[in-house]
Amino acid sequence: MTKKVIKLKHLAMASQDPDKSRDFFVNVLGWSVAGVVASRNANGYYVTDGNVNLAILNFKNGPAAGKEFPQGYVGLHHIGFQCDDIEQMVVDFQDNGYQPRHDVNLAQGLGKNPAKDNAEYKMNGPENIMIDISERGWVGTETYKTL
């Protein structure tokens, strides 16, 4: 049986200057702003090319960013995949030795909740890369599911 391909739909970068990064994606690459991030954990923007959502995030606290990211870190933070069944996706991750990021899920108030905007659940991936999994998807992409 061939496994269904789970598509990359989201990237997130830690930024010290989200306005400047947003301007690059909008003015140089022609992307559009899909949303503003103003939460207890981070400020920034969602920008998109229509296929991929990029979160540009200035994290406000260490627990929300994750213990592996030092204060002031700039660069790739995590990647996100949209799936049809988040519960099964968690099982697939765990069956292959990749565990939930309970520390970040708790700090960000995540918990396999499709009603939550964008990120639903964070897992560890290969090389300890943080991975978002979502049934709903990400704002600005053609596969985003509104409630």
Coordinates of C-alpha atoms in Angstrom, one line a residue:
M1 CA 0.0 0.0 0.0
T2 CA 1.3 3.4 -1.0
K3 CA 1.4 6.0 1.8
K4 CA -0.5 9.2 1.2
V5 CA 1.8 12.2 0.6
I6 CA 1.5 14.8 3.4
K7 CA 2.3 18.2 1.9
L8 CA 4.5 20.9 3.3
K9 CA 2.3 23.9 3.8
H10 CA 4.0 26.0 6.5
L11 CA 7.4 27.3 7.5
A12 CA 8.2 29.5 10.5
M13 CA 11.2 31.7 11.0
A14 CA 12.3 33.4 14.2
S15 CA 13.0 37.1 13.4
Q16 CA 14.2 40.1 15.4
D17 CA 12.6 42.4 12.8
P18 CA 9.4 41.0 11.5
D19 CA 8.5 44.2 9.7
K20 CA 11.7 44.1 7.6
S21 CA 11.3 40.4 6.9
R22 CA 7.6 40.9 5.9
D23 CA 8.6 43.8 3.5
F24 CA 11.2 41.5 1.9
F25 CA 8.6 38.8 1.1
V26 CA 6.0 41.3 0.0
N27 CA 8.2 43.8 -2.0
V28 CA 10.8 41.5 -3.4
L29 CA 9.0 38.2 -3.9
G30 CA 5.4 39.4 -4.4
W31 CA 3.9 37.4 -1.5
S32 CA 0.9 38.8 0.4
V33 CA 0.3 39.3 4.1
A34 CA -2.3 36.7 5.2
G35 CA -2.4 37.7 8.8
V36 CA -0.9 39.5 11.8
V37 CA 0.5 37.6 14.8
A38 CA -0.1 39.4 18.1
S39 CA -0.2 36.8 20.9
R40 CA 1.2 36.3 24.3
N41 CA 3.9 34.2 22.7
A42 CA 5.0 36.1 19.6
N43 CA 4.5 39.1 17.3
G44 CA 4.9 39.0 13.6
Y45 CA 3.1 38.1 10.4
Y46 CA 1.8 35.3 8.2
V47 CA 2.9 35.8 4.6
T48 CA 2.0 33.5 1.7
D49 CA 2.5 32.7 -2.0
G50 CA -0.8 31.0 -2.0
N51 CA 0.7 27.5 -1.6
V52 CA 2.9 27.9 1.5
N53 CA 2.3 30.0 4.7
L54 CA 5.4 31.5 6.3
A55 CA 5.2 32.7 9.9
I56 CA 7.7 35.5 10.7
L57 CA 7.8 35.4 14.5
N58 CA 9.5 37.5 17.1
F59 CA 9.1 35.2 20.2
K60 CA 8.4 36.9 23.5
N61 CA 9.4 34.0 25.8
G62 CA 11.7 31.0 25.8
P63 CA 9.1 28.3 26.6
A64 CA 6.9 29.2 23.6
A65 CA 10.0 29.2 21.2
G66 CA 11.3 25.9 22.6
K67 CA 14.3 25.1 24.8
E68 CA 16.6 24.6 21.9
F69 CA 16.3 28.2 20.7
P70 CA 18.4 30.8 22.6
Q71 CA 17.1 34.3 23.2
G72 CA 17.7 36.3 20.1
Y73 CA 17.8 33.3 17.7
V74 CA 17.1 34.2 14.1
G75 CA 16.4 31.6 11.4
L76 CA 14.3 28.6 10.6
H77 CA 12.2 27.7 13.6
H78 CA 9.8 24.9 12.4
I79 CA 8.0 23.4 9.4
G80 CA 4.4 22.4 9.1
F81 CA 2.4 19.7 7.3
Q82 CA -1.3 19.5 6.6
C83 CA -2.9 16.1 7.1
D84 CA -6.4 14.6 7.0
D85 CA -6.3 12.9 10.4
I86 CA -4.2 14.6 13.1
E87 CA -4.7 11.7 15.6
Q88 CA -3.4 9.2 13.0
M89 CA -0.5 11.5 12.1
V90 CA 0.6 11.6 15.8
V91 CA 0.5 7.8 15.9
D92 CA 2.6 7.6 12.7
F93 CA 5.2 10.0 14.2
Q94 CA 5.3 8.0 17.4
D95 CA 5.5 4.6 15.6
N96 CA 8.6 6.0 14.0
G97 CA 10.2 7.3 17.2
Y98 CA 9.2 10.9 17.0
Q99 CA 7.5 12.3 20.1
P100 CA 5.1 15.2 20.8
R101 CA 6.7 18.5 21.9
H102 CA 4.7 18.7 25.2
D103 CA 6.8 21.6 26.4
V104 CA 5.9 23.8 23.4
N105 CA 2.4 22.5 23.1
L106 CA 1.7 23.4 26.7
A107 CA 3.5 26.9 26.5
Q108 CA 1.5 27.7 23.3
G109 CA -1.8 26.2 24.4
L110 CA -1.9 23.7 21.6
G111 CA -3.5 20.3 21.7
K112 CA -4.7 18.6 18.6
N113 CA -7.5 21.2 18.3
P114 CA -8.6 21.9 14.7
A115 CA -10.6 24.9 15.9
K116 CA -7.3 26.6 16.8
D117 CA -5.9 28.9 14.1
N118 CA -3.0 27.5 12.2
A119 CA -0.8 25.3 14.3
E120 CA -2.6 22.5 16.1
Y121 CA 0.1 20.2 17.5
K122 CA 3.9 20.2 17.6
M123 CA 6.1 17.1 17.3
N124 CA 9.7 16.3 17.1
G125 CA 11.0 15.4 13.7
P126 CA 14.3 14.1 12.3
E127 CA 17.4 15.9 13.6
N128 CA 15.1 17.3 16.4
I129 CA 13.5 19.7 13.9
M130 CA 10.2 20.9 15.3
I131 CA 7.2 20.0 13.2
D132 CA 3.6 21.4 13.2
I133 CA 0.9 19.1 12.1
S134 CA -2.5 20.5 11.3
E135 CA -5.8 19.3 9.8
R136 CA -7.1 22.8 9.2
G137 CA -4.0 24.1 7.5
W138 CA -2.6 27.6 7.4
V139 CA -4.2 30.9 6.5
G140 CA -3.5 32.2 3.0
T141 CA -3.0 28.7 1.5
E142 CA -5.4 27.1 -1.0
T143 CA -6.0 24.2 1.3
Y144 CA -6.8 26.2 4.4
K145 CA -10.1 25.1 5.9
T146 CA -12.2 27.8 7.4
L147 CA -14.6 26.9 10.3

